[in-house]
Amino acid sequence: MSIIILAIESSCDDTAASVLRDGVVLSNIVASQAVHRQYGGVVPEVASRAHQENIVPVVDLALRNAGIDKHELSAIAFTKGPGLIGSLIVGASFAKAMALSLGLPLIEVHHMQAHVLAHFAEDPKPALPFLCLTVSGGHTQILLVKNHLEMELLGETIDDAAGEAFDKTGKMLGLEYPAGPIIDRLAQQGKPVFDFPEPQVPGLSFSFSGLKTAILYFIKEQIKANPNFIQENLPDICASVQDRIVSILLKKLRKAAQQTGIKEIAIAGGVSANSGLRAGLEAMGKKEGWNIYIPRFEFCTDNAAMIAVTAYFKYLNGEFVGQDAAPVARFEV
Ligand code: KG4
Ligand code: ZN
């Protein structure tokens, strides 16, 4: 008999649902909340209200696109955390109510584990063990993936996440939130002519707050001399910022590969959609003899297919939770 899972993801500002049959993604629906753009960042209360409005149509569409009736489902999965608690509660409560009414088992999923396991949503899949650089708006981590459900944190950021570095720089440059994709697009028209400092952080840890400050002071100084500095140099500023963020990420990833001797290398999370990171990883992979894995765009940013894939491994492992399951804002891998 088939194992059919409905998964719900609502950790930040995307309401998402996906249906998976025997490990194959049948549907993957995401409703993004454009409402936050005007505020320059995600407003938690606004996000949870929007989830509340979106969740029924999103789940309905995921089932319809998959051609699955809710009575055919084997389990319901939801994101437990980490994330915004008001957002997580909407997805978790909906999943719990649906599981209760249909008499189905419930599976809770770690959002960051799911970003890594997005690699198992389609072929080619990395061979175990592999290293995964997970870079999102809230996290920057290098994980050693020993097994589908067993991951060791080798290093992470001590302050801002890589996605935050993109988004905060964007704010300084007057770009809309989230600025990551905009900086990426503008960078393709510019050259990395401005040199931003590389943070000196030991081991496999990352730091981006110093870079953020350096960019801020650089822009202020330049504007003093030329009030139109940003407008006249936007593509080059974006290319320079992106180049530095990518070089910081890849340097640590190479260090992790050298330390562990692992040559199966993956990237995950929203920032893995970045064209500079993708190109840089491909070049480094060729040089270092790595097999590299980059998810398709829709599996990079927040989505529910990754939650469904993780839930599928948990289902096979018999990892279910009861109706007392509760989401948590902070959650270690
Ligand atoms: O994984 P994700 O969708 O949500 C979180 O769990 O945070 O990641 C969102 C982050 C944002 O910071 C966004 O600016 C960044 O991913 N991002 C990008 C690109 N696409 C999304 N950053 C750089 N280049 C991109 N193309
Ligand atoms: Zn995410």
Coordinates of C-alpha atoms and ligand atoms in Angstrom, one line a residue:
M1 CA 0.0 0.0 0.0
S2 CA 1.2 3.5 -0.8
I3 CA 2.4 5.9 1.9
I4 CA 0.7 9.3 1.2
I5 CA 1.8 12.3 3.3
L6 CA 0.3 15.8 3.4
A7 CA 2.8 18.3 4.8
I8 CA 2.3 21.8 6.0
E9 CA 5.1 24.5 6.3
S10 CA 4.4 27.9 8.0
S11 CA 7.5 28.8 9.9
C12 CA 8.0 32.3 8.5
D13 CA 6.2 34.2 5.7
D14 CA 5.3 31.4 3.2
T15 CA 2.2 29.3 3.7
A16 CA 3.0 26.0 2.0
A17 CA 1.5 22.5 1.5
S18 CA 2.7 19.4 -0.3
V19 CA 1.5 15.9 -1.0
L20 CA 4.1 13.1 -1.3
R21 CA 3.4 9.5 -2.4
D22 CA 6.0 6.9 -1.6
G23 CA 8.8 9.5 -1.6
V24 CA 7.6 11.2 -4.9
V25 CA 6.4 14.8 -4.8
L26 CA 2.9 15.0 -6.3
S27 CA 2.2 18.7 -5.5
N28 CA 4.1 21.6 -4.0
I29 CA 2.1 24.8 -3.3
V30 CA 3.5 28.0 -1.8
A31 CA 1.6 31.2 -1.1
S32 CA 4.2 33.9 -0.4
Q33 CA 3.1 36.9 1.6
A34 CA 3.9 40.0 -0.4
V35 CA 2.4 42.2 2.4
H36 CA 5.8 42.3 4.2
R37 CA 7.6 44.1 1.4
Q38 CA 6.3 47.5 2.5
Y39 CA 7.8 47.0 6.0
G40 CA 11.3 46.0 4.8
G41 CA 11.1 42.7 6.7
V42 CA 8.7 40.0 8.1
V43 CA 6.2 41.4 10.6
P44 CA 5.3 38.4 12.8
E45 CA 1.7 39.3 13.7
V46 CA 1.0 40.1 10.0
A47 CA 2.5 36.8 9.0
S48 CA 0.4 34.7 11.3
R49 CA -2.8 36.4 10.2
A50 CA -1.9 35.8 6.5
H51 CA -1.2 32.1 7.3
Q52 CA -4.6 31.9 8.9
E53 CA -6.1 33.2 5.6
N54 CA -4.0 31.1 3.3
I55 CA -3.9 27.7 4.9
V56 CA -7.2 26.3 3.8
P57 CA -6.9 27.2 0.1
V58 CA -3.2 26.2 0.0
V59 CA -3.9 22.7 1.5
D60 CA -7.0 22.3 -0.7
L61 CA -4.9 23.1 -3.8
A62 CA -2.1 20.8 -2.8
L63 CA -4.6 17.9 -2.5
R64 CA -6.3 18.8 -5.7
N65 CA -3.1 19.2 -7.8
A66 CA -1.9 15.8 -6.4
G67 CA -5.3 14.2 -7.3
I68 CA -5.5 12.9 -3.8
D69 CA -8.6 12.8 -1.6
K70 CA -8.0 13.5 2.1
H71 CA -9.3 10.1 3.0
E72 CA -6.4 8.5 1.1
L73 CA -3.8 10.1 3.3
S74 CA -1.5 8.0 5.5
A75 CA -0.2 10.9 7.8
I76 CA -0.1 14.6 8.3
A77 CA 3.2 16.5 8.8
F78 CA 3.9 20.0 10.0
T79 CA 7.0 22.2 10.8
K80 CA 7.7 22.1 14.5
G81 CA 10.3 24.9 14.3
P82 CA 12.6 26.8 14.3
G83 CA 10.6 29.9 13.2
L84 CA 8.1 32.6 14.2
I85 CA 5.9 31.1 16.9
G86 CA 2.7 32.8 15.8
S87 CA 3.3 31.4 12.2
L88 CA 4.2 27.9 13.4
I89 CA 1.1 27.7 15.6
V90 CA -1.2 28.2 12.6
G91 CA 0.4 25.3 10.6
A92 CA 0.7 23.0 13.7
S93 CA -2.9 23.6 14.8
F94 CA -4.3 23.0 11.4
A95 CA -2.2 19.8 11.0
K96 CA -3.3 18.5 14.4
A97 CA -7.0 19.3 13.8
M98 CA -6.9 17.6 10.4
A99 CA -5.1 14.5 11.8
L100 CA -7.6 14.3 14.6
S101 CA -10.6 14.5 12.4
L102 CA -9.3 11.9 9.9
G103 CA -7.8 9.6 12.6
L104 CA -4.3 9.9 11.1
P105 CA -0.9 9.8 12.6
L106 CA 0.9 13.1 13.1
I107 CA 4.6 13.8 12.3
E108 CA 6.6 16.9 13.4
V109 CA 9.5 18.1 11.3
H110 CA 12.6 20.2 12.0
H111 CA 12.7 23.0 9.4
M112 CA 16.5 23.0 9.0
Q113 CA 16.7 19.2 8.7
A114 CA 14.0 19.5 6.0
H115 CA 16.1 22.1 4.0
V116 CA 18.8 19.4 3.9
L117 CA 16.5 16.6 3.0
A118 CA 15.0 18.7 0.1
H119 CA 17.9 16.9 -1.8
F120 CA 15.8 13.7 -1.6
A121 CA 12.8 15.3 -3.3
E122 CA 14.2 14.3 -6.7
D123 CA 17.3 12.8 -8.4
P124 CA 20.3 12.9 -8.3
K125 CA 20.4 12.3 -4.5
P126 CA 23.6 12.8 -2.5
A127 CA 25.2 9.6 -1.2
L128 CA 25.5 9.3 2.6
P129 CA 27.5 10.6 4.4
F130 CA 27.5 14.1 2.8
L131 CA 28.2 17.7 3.8
C132 CA 25.4 20.3 3.5
L133 CA 25.9 24.1 3.7
T134 CA 22.5 25.3 4.7
V135 CA 22.1 29.0 4.1
S136 CA 18.8 30.8 4.7
G137 CA 17.3 34.0 6.2
G138 CA 17.8 32.7 9.7
H139 CA 20.6 30.1 9.5
T140 CA 24.0 29.5 8.2
Q141 CA 25.2 26.0 9.0
I142 CA 27.6 23.3 7.8
L143 CA 26.0 19.9 8.6
L144 CA 27.5 16.4 8.4
V145 CA 24.6 14.3 7.3
K146 CA 25.4 10.8 8.5
N147 CA 21.9 9.4 7.8
H148 CA 18.6 10.8 6.7
L149 CA 17.6 11.6 10.2
E150 CA 21.1 11.9 11.8
M151 CA 22.9 15.2 11.3
E152 CA 25.9 16.7 13.1
L153 CA 26.4 20.4 13.3
L154 CA 30.0 21.1 12.3
G155 CA 29.8 24.9 12.3
E156 CA 27.3 27.8 12.2
T157 CA 27.1 31.6 12.3
I158 CA 27.9 33.3 15.5
D159 CA 25.8 36.3 14.6
D160 CA 23.8 37.1 11.4
A161 CA 22.8 34.5 8.8
A162 CA 24.0 34.8 5.2
G163 CA 20.4 35.6 4.0
E164 CA 20.2 38.3 6.6
A165 CA 23.5 39.8 5.3
F166 CA 21.9 40.0 1.8
D167 CA 18.6 41.4 3.2
K168 CA 20.2 44.0 5.5
T169 CA 22.6 45.2 2.8
G170 CA 19.5 45.5 0.5
K171 CA 17.8 47.7 3.1
M172 CA 20.9 50.0 3.2
L173 CA 20.7 50.2 -0.6
G174 CA 17.0 51.0 -0.6
L175 CA 16.0 47.6 -2.1
E176 CA 12.8 45.8 -1.2
Y177 CA 12.6 42.9 1.2
P178 CA 13.7 40.1 0.6
A179 CA 16.7 41.7 -1.1
G180 CA 18.7 38.5 -1.7
P181 CA 17.1 37.7 -5.1
I182 CA 17.3 41.4 -6.1
I183 CA 21.0 41.7 -5.2
D184 CA 21.6 38.5 -7.1
R185 CA 20.0 39.9 -10.3
L186 CA 21.8 43.3 -10.0
A187 CA 25.1 41.6 -9.3
Q188 CA 24.9 39.9 -12.7
Q189 CA 25.1 43.3 -14.3
G190 CA 28.1 44.5 -12.2
K191 CA 31.7 43.7 -11.3
P192 CA 33.1 43.0 -7.7
V193 CA 35.3 46.2 -7.8
F194 CA 34.8 47.1 -4.1
D195 CA 36.7 45.0 -1.6
F196 CA 34.9 44.3 1.6
P197 CA 36.8 42.7 4.5
E198 CA 36.7 39.0 5.2
P199 CA 35.8 38.2 8.9
Q200 CA 38.4 36.3 10.9
V201 CA 36.4 33.6 12.7
P202 CA 38.0 30.4 13.9
G203 CA 37.1 26.8 12.7
L204 CA 33.9 26.3 10.8
S205 CA 32.1 29.2 12.4
F206 CA 30.7 32.1 10.3
S207 CA 30.2 35.8 11.0
F208 CA 28.4 38.3 8.9
S209 CA 27.7 41.2 11.3
G210 CA 31.2 42.8 10.8
L211 CA 30.7 42.7 7.0
K212 CA 27.3 44.4 7.5
T213 CA 28.9 47.3 9.5
A214 CA 31.8 47.6 7.0
I215 CA 29.3 47.9 4.1
L216 CA 27.3 50.5 6.1
Y217 CA 30.4 52.7 6.8
F218 CA 31.7 52.3 3.2
I219 CA 28.3 53.5 1.8
K220 CA 28.2 56.4 4.2
E221 CA 31.7 57.5 3.3
Q222 CA 31.1 57.3 -0.4
I223 CA 27.8 59.2 -0.2
K224 CA 29.7 62.1 1.6
A225 CA 31.8 62.5 -1.5
N226 CA 29.1 61.7 -4.0
P227 CA 25.4 61.8 -2.9
N228 CA 24.4 59.6 -6.0
F229 CA 27.0 56.9 -5.2
I230 CA 24.4 54.2 -4.7
Q231 CA 22.4 55.0 -7.8
E232 CA 25.5 55.2 -10.0
N233 CA 27.2 52.1 -8.7
L234 CA 24.4 49.7 -7.6
P235 CA 25.3 46.7 -9.8
D236 CA 29.0 46.9 -8.8
I237 CA 28.1 47.3 -5.1
C238 CA 25.8 44.2 -5.3
A239 CA 28.4 42.2 -7.2
S240 CA 31.0 43.1 -4.5
V241 CA 28.7 42.2 -1.6
Q242 CA 27.6 39.0 -3.2
D243 CA 31.2 38.1 -4.1
R244 CA 32.3 38.5 -0.5
I245 CA 29.4 36.6 1.0
V246 CA 30.0 33.7 -1.4
S247 CA 33.7 33.6 -0.7
I248 CA 33.1 33.4 3.0
L249 CA 30.7 30.5 2.6
L250 CA 32.8 28.5 0.1
K251 CA 36.0 28.9 2.1
K252 CA 34.5 27.3 5.2
L253 CA 32.8 24.6 3.1
R254 CA 36.2 23.7 1.6
K255 CA 37.7 23.6 5.1
A256 CA 34.9 21.2 6.2
A257 CA 35.5 19.0 3.2
Q258 CA 39.2 18.9 3.9
Q259 CA 38.6 18.1 7.6
T260 CA 36.2 15.3 7.0
G261 CA 37.5 14.0 3.7
I262 CA 34.0 14.0 2.4
K263 CA 33.5 14.8 -1.3
E264 CA 29.7 14.6 -1.5
I265 CA 28.8 18.3 -1.1
A266 CA 25.3 19.9 -1.0
I267 CA 23.9 23.3 -0.5
A268 CA 20.4 24.1 0.8
G269 CA 18.1 26.9 2.0
G270 CA 17.0 30.1 0.3
V271 CA 20.4 31.5 -0.3
S272 CA 21.4 28.4 -2.3
A273 CA 19.2 29.9 -5.0
N274 CA 22.0 32.5 -5.4
S275 CA 23.6 32.4 -8.9
G276 CA 27.0 33.5 -7.6
L277 CA 27.0 30.7 -4.9
R278 CA 25.9 28.1 -7.5
A279 CA 28.6 29.1 -10.0
G280 CA 31.2 29.3 -7.2
L281 CA 30.3 25.9 -5.9
E282 CA 30.4 24.4 -9.3
A283 CA 33.9 25.8 -10.0
M284 CA 35.2 24.8 -6.5
G285 CA 33.6 21.3 -7.0
K286 CA 35.5 20.8 -10.2
K287 CA 38.8 21.8 -8.7
E288 CA 38.4 19.8 -5.5
G289 CA 36.9 16.7 -7.2
W290 CA 33.5 16.9 -5.4
N291 CA 30.2 15.6 -6.4
I292 CA 28.0 18.6 -5.9
Y293 CA 24.2 18.8 -5.3
I294 CA 22.2 22.0 -5.7
P295 CA 18.4 21.7 -5.3
R296 CA 16.0 23.0 -7.9
F297 CA 14.9 26.6 -7.1
E298 CA 11.5 25.6 -5.7
F299 CA 13.1 23.2 -3.3
C300 CA 15.7 25.9 -2.1
T301 CA 13.4 28.5 -0.6
D302 CA 10.8 27.6 2.0
N303 CA 8.5 24.9 0.7
A304 CA 6.4 22.0 2.1
A305 CA 7.9 19.3 -0.2
M306 CA 11.0 19.3 2.0
I307 CA 8.8 18.8 5.0
A308 CA 6.9 16.0 3.3
V309 CA 10.2 14.2 2.3
T310 CA 11.5 14.5 5.9
A311 CA 8.2 13.2 7.2
Y312 CA 8.4 10.2 4.9
F313 CA 11.7 9.2 6.5
K314 CA 10.2 9.7 9.9
Y315 CA 7.1 7.6 8.9
L316 CA 9.4 4.7 7.8
N317 CA 11.2 5.1 11.1
G318 CA 7.9 5.1 13.1
E319 CA 8.5 8.6 14.5
F320 CA 5.1 10.0 15.3
V321 CA 3.8 12.6 17.8
G322 CA 0.6 13.0 19.8
Q323 CA -1.9 15.8 19.9
D324 CA 0.1 17.4 22.7
A325 CA 2.9 18.2 20.1
A326 CA 3.7 21.9 20.1
P327 CA 5.7 24.1 17.9
V328 CA 8.9 25.8 19.2
A329 CA 10.6 29.0 18.0
R330 CA 14.1 27.8 18.8
F331 CA 15.2 24.3 18.0
E332 CA 18.6 22.7 17.7
V333 CA 19.4 20.3 14.9
Ligands
KG4_1 O1 15.1 29.3 3.3 P1 14.4 30.6 3.1 O2 13.3 30.7 2.0 O3 13.7 31.0 4.4 C1 14.2 30.9 5.7 O4 14.1 29.8 6.3 O5 14.9 31.9 6.1 O6 15.5 31.7 2.9 C2 15.1 33.1 2.7 C3 16.4 33.9 2.5 C4 16.2 35.4 2.4 O7 17.2 36.0 3.2 C5 16.4 35.7 0.9 O8 16.9 37.0 0.7 C6 17.4 34.7 0.6 O9 17.0 33.5 1.2 N1 17.5 34.4 -0.9 C7 18.5 34.7 -1.7 C8 18.2 34.4 -3.0 N2 16.9 33.9 -3.0 C9 16.5 33.9 -1.7 N3 19.7 35.3 -1.3 C10 20.6 35.5 -2.3 N4 20.4 35.2 -3.6 C11 19.2 34.7 -4.0 N5 18.9 34.4 -5.3
ZN2 ZN 13.9 28.0 5.5

